[in-house]
Amino acid sequence: MRAPLKAAVLALIIGTLTACAVGPDYKMPEQVKQVPFNSPYQQAGAALNWWQAFNDPVLDQLIEKALVENRTITQARANVDRAYAVFRDADNNRLPNGTLDSGYQAYENSTLDPSDDDIISRGYQSGASLTWDVDLFGKIRRASEAAQANAQQADILWHDAQLQIISQVAASYGDYRGAQLRLQVAQENVNNLEQSRAIVLARLNAGMASELELARMDAQLYEVKASVPAYQSQLATADAALSSLLASTPGELADSVLSQGDVSNLPQLSKPVAIVKGENYLRYRADVASSERALAASTAQIGVATADLYPNLSISGFLGFLSSPGFAVNSDSQSWSVAPTLSWQVADWGSVRARINSAKASSQMALADFEQSVFSALNDMSLSLKSYNLSRQQELTTEQQRAASQKAVQIARQRYNAGSGEFLDLLDAERELLRSRDQQAQLEKQTFTRLVNIYKAFGGGISVL
């Protein structure tokens, strides 16, 4: 009865000791408590479908394909699997490790008398070997905490990769539709200028206009035509960006998905963007959550380094059978061994202290990075809203300008055709209409891009009313 009692007492002592862990326990930094980051990372419920608010089937198809085919997302997912495998390996180190062994050994013993034959001994060994690094001061526990935080960070970055790719696809789609729209506007401008040119030519043939008037009208017409290749180049650039994001060959999307849909307008929201007062949008920001997990991992690494100031206890043992050739393996050949080992880096404390200081410095760097990510995120969200609102106001004003310019052209053309208006008035009105139409197309694309930036800045956590 005494042996089991001693074993139980020993296990209790070891269990009590392994409950200790040196180094600081991780807590949310005091420096950012005034900032509303009071809950862990939470992927927004609409983070992976916010684009559907645009009601654009082509955009839906592009993003669905990107989520499946994009290699950056695939790489991020593989990194999550790798990180959690590392964590499981680190966490398993807290338990005893065992192997099953079976072997044969032969060795020769030389005798002192040359006339005697040497003795050859043979034996068989079979059994289980166990090793256990007793985590007296929490080194393994802290390493497991660090690995877990790293795995959680990888998971957050995987979700962020999806959001980033969705945003890039939406922005590139906006670039493509924007170039299409400007190309369409340029063609409409060419048609309008050709109508005005026909009027000038008719008046020239009637002796009521000069060659100079026709030449100036031609110059403006060719200027607009010269802009067409630039818009076609923008189309090719946007197509290349989308093809890269969707792992498609050049031109494949332009001939299939992108050939569908209405090119006269960029996607617009049918309802305004909704900002919920008091909502903690920071919890949707993957960059903030990622840096917070990096801080947790670096804090745990301080404990890993600090544990080297204390002794390390490891226990190895064997339970099995030892026998010689010709002898049966039975209870008489049973064998066991227990070998505790205590090691202590007493003579290397200088290096241990250096590693502790290095870990503390890394933790301070991670803290600074976390704080910076919080304040950068707050400013990013605020700027995205302001930029979108200003772009929307500018777009509405430009729409009014375009309508006024359209009316001015109609009046100038009627007066010039009737012989009561000046050619320069018509030319100036045409030029102003060209500029306002193209500016409106640019602003539609800019507003769409800035709306995408809002969803990106808010981690997909924003919604529409």
XYZ file of C-alpha atoms in Angstrom:
465
model
C 0.000 0.000 0.000
C 2.895 2.355 0.633
C 4.136 2.327 -2.983
C 0.783 3.437 -4.474
C 0.463 6.065 -1.758
C 3.916 7.454 -2.519
C 3.107 7.491 -6.232
C -0.133 9.364 -5.566
C 1.639 11.915 -3.388
C 4.347 12.365 -6.026
C 1.710 12.853 -8.747
C -0.100 15.403 -6.569
C 3.113 17.366 -5.987
C 4.004 17.325 -9.676
C 0.465 18.336 -10.618
C 0.595 21.257 -8.201
C 3.936 22.403 -9.561
C 2.823 22.151 -13.183
C -0.086 24.464 -12.391
C 2.460 27.275 -12.033
C 3.480 29.359 -15.026
C 6.096 32.091 -14.912
C 5.849 35.198 -17.033
C 2.967 37.673 -17.380
C -0.601 36.544 -17.995
C -2.008 38.271 -21.064
C -4.514 41.083 -20.544
C -5.978 43.670 -22.885
C -3.628 46.702 -22.871
C -4.606 49.481 -20.467
C -3.450 52.128 -22.953
C -6.373 51.534 -25.320
C -9.213 51.027 -22.868
C -10.624 54.417 -23.850
C -11.001 53.087 -27.401
C -14.154 50.963 -27.980
C -12.307 47.705 -28.605
C -13.896 45.693 -25.832
C -14.694 42.419 -27.540
C -12.744 39.843 -29.534
C -12.664 39.706 -33.321
C -15.984 38.805 -34.864
C -16.437 38.374 -38.577
C -19.334 40.555 -39.667
C -22.443 38.616 -40.590
C -22.581 40.485 -43.903
C -18.822 40.571 -44.419
C -18.908 38.020 -47.196
C -22.067 39.181 -49.004
C -22.199 42.979 -48.698
C -21.726 43.387 -52.456
C -25.158 41.848 -53.031
C -26.662 45.178 -51.964
C -25.685 46.479 -55.425
C -28.041 43.973 -57.120
C -25.507 43.410 -59.893
C -25.531 39.790 -61.170
C -22.192 40.227 -62.949
C -20.483 41.427 -59.769
C -22.054 38.497 -57.898
C -20.593 36.021 -60.401
C -17.131 37.568 -60.272
C -16.910 37.533 -56.483
C -18.293 34.009 -56.134
C -15.668 32.791 -58.596
C -12.894 34.720 -56.816
C -13.741 33.152 -53.447
C -13.233 29.725 -55.008
C -10.342 30.325 -57.402
C -8.196 33.051 -55.854
C -4.797 31.694 -54.831
C -4.228 34.235 -52.053
C -7.297 32.896 -50.238
C -6.114 29.329 -50.830
C -2.723 30.191 -49.376
C -4.304 31.875 -46.337
C -6.475 28.807 -45.699
C -3.440 26.528 -45.887
C -1.652 28.808 -43.426
C -4.541 28.361 -40.979
C -4.239 24.573 -41.218
C -0.484 24.797 -40.710
C -0.795 27.118 -37.700
C -3.341 24.921 -35.939
C -1.181 21.853 -36.591
C 1.726 23.664 -34.913
C -0.547 24.545 -31.991
C -1.710 20.943 -31.536
C 1.897 19.774 -31.609
C 2.910 22.359 -28.991
C -0.062 21.528 -26.782
C 0.666 17.784 -26.943
C 4.097 18.431 -25.427
C 2.350 18.867 -22.079
C 1.578 15.126 -22.078
C 3.968 12.161 -21.817
C 5.333 10.859 -25.091
C 5.640 7.138 -25.637
C 7.047 4.712 -28.149
C 6.844 0.958 -28.585
C 10.284 -0.628 -28.955
C 11.420 -4.072 -29.977
C 15.075 -4.884 -30.579
C 17.885 -7.382 -30.608
C 21.358 -6.810 -29.160
C 24.603 -8.794 -29.451
C 27.927 -7.825 -27.899
C 31.278 -9.474 -27.117
C 33.101 -9.509 -23.768
C 36.835 -10.077 -24.082
C 38.536 -12.176 -21.372
C 41.845 -11.394 -19.710
C 43.266 -14.858 -20.418
C 44.225 -15.163 -24.102
C 43.584 -18.897 -23.960
C 39.936 -18.381 -23.038
C 37.324 -17.781 -25.689
C 35.595 -14.414 -25.749
C 32.050 -14.372 -24.446
C 29.305 -13.298 -26.837
C 26.068 -12.158 -25.217
C 22.760 -11.810 -26.984
C 19.430 -10.460 -25.832
C 15.995 -9.331 -26.867
C 14.168 -6.243 -25.628
C 10.511 -5.418 -26.140
C 8.307 -2.892 -24.374
C 7.153 0.694 -24.082
C 9.374 3.713 -23.497
C 7.908 6.883 -22.011
C 9.339 10.381 -21.682
C 7.721 13.320 -19.943
C 8.954 16.868 -19.683
C 7.308 17.949 -16.440
C 6.169 21.532 -17.007
C 7.153 22.762 -13.547
C 7.267 26.451 -14.439
C 4.945 26.670 -17.421
C 7.397 26.803 -20.316
C 5.382 24.316 -22.363
C 2.115 25.941 -21.334
C 3.317 29.372 -22.449
C 4.604 27.934 -25.726
C 1.168 26.395 -26.268
C -0.484 29.758 -25.545
C 1.775 31.450 -28.095
C 1.051 28.791 -30.722
C -2.687 29.086 -30.090
C -2.574 32.878 -30.483
C -0.612 32.484 -33.716
C -3.201 30.009 -35.013
C -6.032 32.378 -34.127
C -4.169 35.164 -35.915
C -3.851 32.985 -39.025
C -7.595 32.316 -38.929
C -8.321 36.040 -38.690
C -5.987 36.756 -41.604
C -7.767 34.116 -43.679
C -11.091 35.892 -43.168
C -9.362 39.178 -43.917
C -7.930 37.740 -47.138
C -11.470 36.991 -48.292
C -12.619 40.523 -47.499
C -9.584 42.046 -49.232
C -10.074 39.952 -52.372
C -13.781 40.788 -52.466
C -12.927 44.485 -52.183
C -10.265 44.229 -54.890
C -12.641 42.419 -57.237
C -15.365 45.011 -56.629
C -12.925 47.904 -57.134
C -11.501 46.381 -60.328
C -15.028 45.744 -61.566
C -15.743 49.421 -60.909
C -12.633 50.325 -62.922
C -13.852 48.153 -65.794
C -17.387 49.539 -65.788
C -16.019 53.058 -65.350
C -13.818 52.689 -68.431
C -16.779 51.260 -70.341
C -18.915 54.203 -69.271
C -16.306 56.783 -70.310
C -15.933 54.951 -73.623
C -19.690 55.113 -74.115
C -19.750 58.808 -73.185
C -16.926 59.474 -75.651
C -18.920 57.781 -78.408
C -22.009 59.829 -77.532
C -19.880 62.973 -77.599
C -18.561 61.996 -81.027
C -22.142 61.601 -82.263
C -23.147 65.006 -80.876
C -20.099 66.703 -82.374
C -20.784 65.092 -85.735
C -24.293 66.555 -85.639
C -22.858 69.992 -84.910
C -20.249 69.516 -87.639
C -23.003 68.684 -90.128
C -24.679 71.995 -89.278
C -21.410 73.906 -89.727
C -20.729 72.123 -93.018
C -24.215 72.924 -94.311
C -23.762 76.581 -93.430
C -20.314 76.536 -95.069
C -21.785 75.164 -98.287
C -24.420 77.889 -98.128
C -21.726 80.534 -97.707
C -22.835 81.352 -94.162
C -19.825 79.840 -92.305
C -16.076 79.874 -92.703
C -13.436 77.179 -93.150
C -12.057 78.214 -89.761
C -15.316 77.300 -88.047
C -15.302 73.856 -89.670
C -11.625 73.317 -88.809
C -12.204 74.201 -85.153
C -15.158 71.835 -84.994
C -13.049 69.075 -86.575
C -10.261 69.693 -84.057
C -12.677 69.192 -81.170
C -14.133 66.086 -82.807
C -10.719 64.469 -83.298
C -9.721 65.337 -79.747
C -12.614 63.253 -78.442
C -11.852 60.415 -80.857
C -8.224 60.426 -79.670
C -9.388 59.697 -76.108
C -10.967 56.380 -77.125
C -7.706 54.319 -77.107
C -6.958 55.565 -73.582
C -10.293 54.230 -72.333
C -9.711 50.964 -74.180
C -6.364 50.708 -72.396
C -8.124 51.238 -69.055
C -10.514 48.433 -69.981
C -7.600 46.103 -70.703
C -5.906 47.037 -67.409
C -9.063 46.375 -65.376
C -9.649 43.098 -67.231
C -6.083 42.002 -66.445
C -6.562 42.838 -62.757
C -9.804 40.853 -62.584
C -8.280 37.934 -64.491
C -5.418 37.777 -61.993
C -7.792 37.868 -59.010
C -10.020 35.151 -60.488
C -7.176 32.975 -61.838
C -8.473 33.404 -65.395
C -6.621 33.769 -68.668
C -6.376 37.246 -70.277
C -9.551 38.174 -72.136
C -11.554 35.227 -70.805
C -13.740 37.375 -68.535
C -14.231 40.110 -71.138
C -15.606 37.530 -73.555
C -17.907 35.912 -70.991
C -18.989 37.420 -67.668
C -18.006 41.035 -68.372
C -19.872 41.088 -71.688
C -23.129 40.940 -69.719
C -24.890 43.666 -67.781
C -25.754 47.327 -68.271
C -22.736 49.492 -69.101
C -24.648 52.787 -69.026
C -24.330 53.088 -65.235
C -22.106 51.770 -62.488
C -23.664 49.705 -59.662
C -25.511 51.893 -57.186
C -27.085 51.253 -53.805
C -30.859 51.462 -53.692
C -30.674 52.483 -50.018
C -28.256 54.672 -48.040
C -25.396 53.312 -45.965
C -26.379 52.720 -42.328
C -24.076 53.562 -39.422
C -25.434 52.258 -36.119
C -24.666 54.583 -33.232
C -22.727 52.837 -30.477
C -21.875 49.838 -32.673
C -18.364 48.524 -32.039
C -17.141 48.340 -35.630
C -13.540 47.822 -34.527
C -14.305 44.217 -33.730
C -14.799 43.606 -37.457
C -11.346 44.950 -38.321
C -9.089 41.983 -38.985
C -5.908 44.078 -38.854
C -6.724 45.199 -35.299
C -7.654 41.688 -34.196
C -4.566 40.242 -35.884
C -2.196 42.630 -34.116
C -3.968 41.915 -30.810
C -3.346 38.178 -31.250
C 0.285 38.909 -32.149
C 0.561 40.818 -28.868
C -0.891 37.845 -26.973
C 1.625 35.505 -28.621
C 4.591 37.762 -27.827
C 3.424 38.061 -24.206
C 3.385 34.273 -23.882
C 6.910 34.103 -25.308
C 8.131 36.095 -22.285
C 7.021 33.186 -20.106
C 8.782 30.709 -22.390
C 12.053 32.600 -21.991
C 11.584 33.210 -18.243
C 11.071 29.494 -17.537
C 14.729 28.884 -18.414
C 15.686 30.624 -15.157
C 14.342 27.595 -13.309
C 15.163 23.863 -13.290
C 13.710 21.573 -15.923
C 12.528 18.118 -14.850
C 12.139 15.277 -17.296
C 11.223 11.681 -16.515
C 11.943 8.712 -18.734
C 10.886 5.150 -18.158
C 10.689 1.697 -19.672
C 8.267 -1.144 -19.107
C 8.656 -4.394 -20.989
C 10.641 -7.601 -21.267
C 14.325 -8.516 -21.497
C 15.307 -12.060 -22.438
C 18.136 -14.098 -23.894
C 17.870 -16.413 -26.907
C 16.116 -19.624 -26.026
C 14.293 -18.161 -23.029
C 10.577 -17.546 -23.102
C 9.121 -14.065 -22.674
C 7.098 -14.292 -19.459
C 6.701 -12.673 -16.065
C 10.217 -13.732 -15.113
C 11.687 -11.591 -17.915
C 9.742 -8.450 -17.078
C 11.796 -5.284 -16.789
C 11.146 -1.655 -15.878
C 13.135 1.471 -15.260
C 12.476 5.054 -14.145
C 15.036 7.802 -14.697
C 14.218 11.351 -13.560
C 16.586 14.033 -14.846
C 16.945 17.564 -13.502
C 18.697 20.171 -15.645
C 19.321 23.838 -14.913
C 21.000 26.471 -17.073
C 22.790 28.007 -14.092
C 26.008 28.617 -15.999
C 24.178 30.314 -18.887
C 22.024 32.856 -17.081
C 23.487 35.699 -19.122
C 22.036 34.223 -22.297
C 18.756 33.421 -20.538
C 18.424 37.017 -19.355
C 19.198 38.233 -22.867
C 16.421 36.045 -24.301
C 13.981 37.367 -21.692
C 14.857 40.964 -22.553
C 14.490 40.160 -26.239
C 11.028 38.676 -25.623
C 9.992 41.729 -23.598
C 11.192 44.054 -26.358
C 9.241 42.044 -28.923
C 6.147 42.370 -26.734
C 6.607 46.145 -26.551
C 6.887 46.262 -30.339
C 3.694 44.216 -30.656
C 1.920 46.537 -28.212
C 2.922 49.600 -30.232
C 1.765 47.897 -33.426
C -1.581 47.032 -31.834
C -2.148 50.579 -30.600
C -1.228 51.984 -34.004
C -3.604 49.588 -35.765
C -6.460 50.745 -33.516
C -5.949 54.434 -34.215
C -5.274 53.824 -37.916
C -8.510 51.833 -38.158
C -10.534 54.594 -36.496
C -9.152 57.197 -38.877
C -9.571 54.871 -41.849
C -13.264 54.364 -41.071
C -13.862 58.072 -40.546
C -12.030 59.053 -43.740
C -13.871 56.464 -45.846
C -17.244 57.902 -44.807
C -16.211 61.503 -45.403
C -14.675 60.695 -48.786
C -17.799 58.870 -49.926
C -20.148 61.648 -48.806
C -18.048 64.323 -50.526
C -17.843 62.280 -53.717
C -21.607 61.773 -53.675
C -22.206 65.522 -53.266
C -19.806 66.249 -56.109
C -21.542 63.688 -58.307
C -24.980 65.238 -57.704
C -23.672 68.727 -58.484
C -22.009 67.499 -61.670
C -25.291 65.918 -62.754
C -26.918 69.328 -62.485
C -24.025 70.846 -64.422
C -24.389 68.240 -67.189
C -28.113 68.908 -67.496
C -27.466 72.652 -67.763
C -24.704 72.078 -70.335
C -27.017 69.861 -72.390
C -29.627 72.603 -72.444
C -27.005 75.208 -73.396
C -25.886 73.112 -76.384
C -29.450 72.716 -77.605
C -30.051 76.471 -77.442
C -26.684 77.352 -79.021
C -27.208 74.837 -81.812
C -30.711 76.137 -82.582
C -29.544 79.754 -82.616
C -26.494 78.996 -84.749
C -28.569 76.958 -87.209
C -31.037 79.837 -87.452
C -28.216 82.291 -88.091
C -28.819 84.303 -84.926
C -26.052 82.753 -82.804
C -22.288 82.900 -82.793
C -20.190 79.863 -83.657
C -17.960 80.380 -80.630
C -21.007 80.135 -78.371
C -21.825 76.755 -79.911
C -18.215 75.599 -79.666
C -17.917 76.622 -76.017
C -21.235 74.965 -75.175
C -20.144 71.730 -76.877
C -16.816 71.789 -75.060
C -18.488 72.317 -71.677
C -20.927 69.471 -72.317
C -18.075 67.125 -73.251
C -16.220 67.973 -70.076
C -19.272 67.628 -67.791
C -20.277 64.270 -69.300
C -16.816 62.812 -68.890
C -16.479 64.250 -65.384
C -19.800 62.709 -64.410
C -18.621 59.302 -65.642
C -15.407 59.672 -63.633
C -17.321 60.667 -60.510
C -19.677 57.692 -60.799
C -16.656 55.417 -60.826
C -15.042 57.357 -57.952
C -18.201 57.157 -55.832
C -18.467 53.411 -56.405
C -14.805 52.905 -55.460
C -15.213 54.953 -52.287
C -18.301 52.983 -51.358
C -16.263 49.797 -51.692
C -13.647 51.433 -49.452
C -16.302 51.980 -46.768
C -17.110 48.277 -46.637
C -13.414 47.483 -46.602
C -12.695 50.011 -43.827
C -15.540 48.686 -41.676
C -14.561 45.054 -42.202
C -17.831 44.356 -44.018
C -19.757 45.139 -40.838
C -21.687 48.076 -42.270
C -25.157 47.654 -43.756
C -27.768 49.503 -45.808
C -31.062 50.816 -44.457
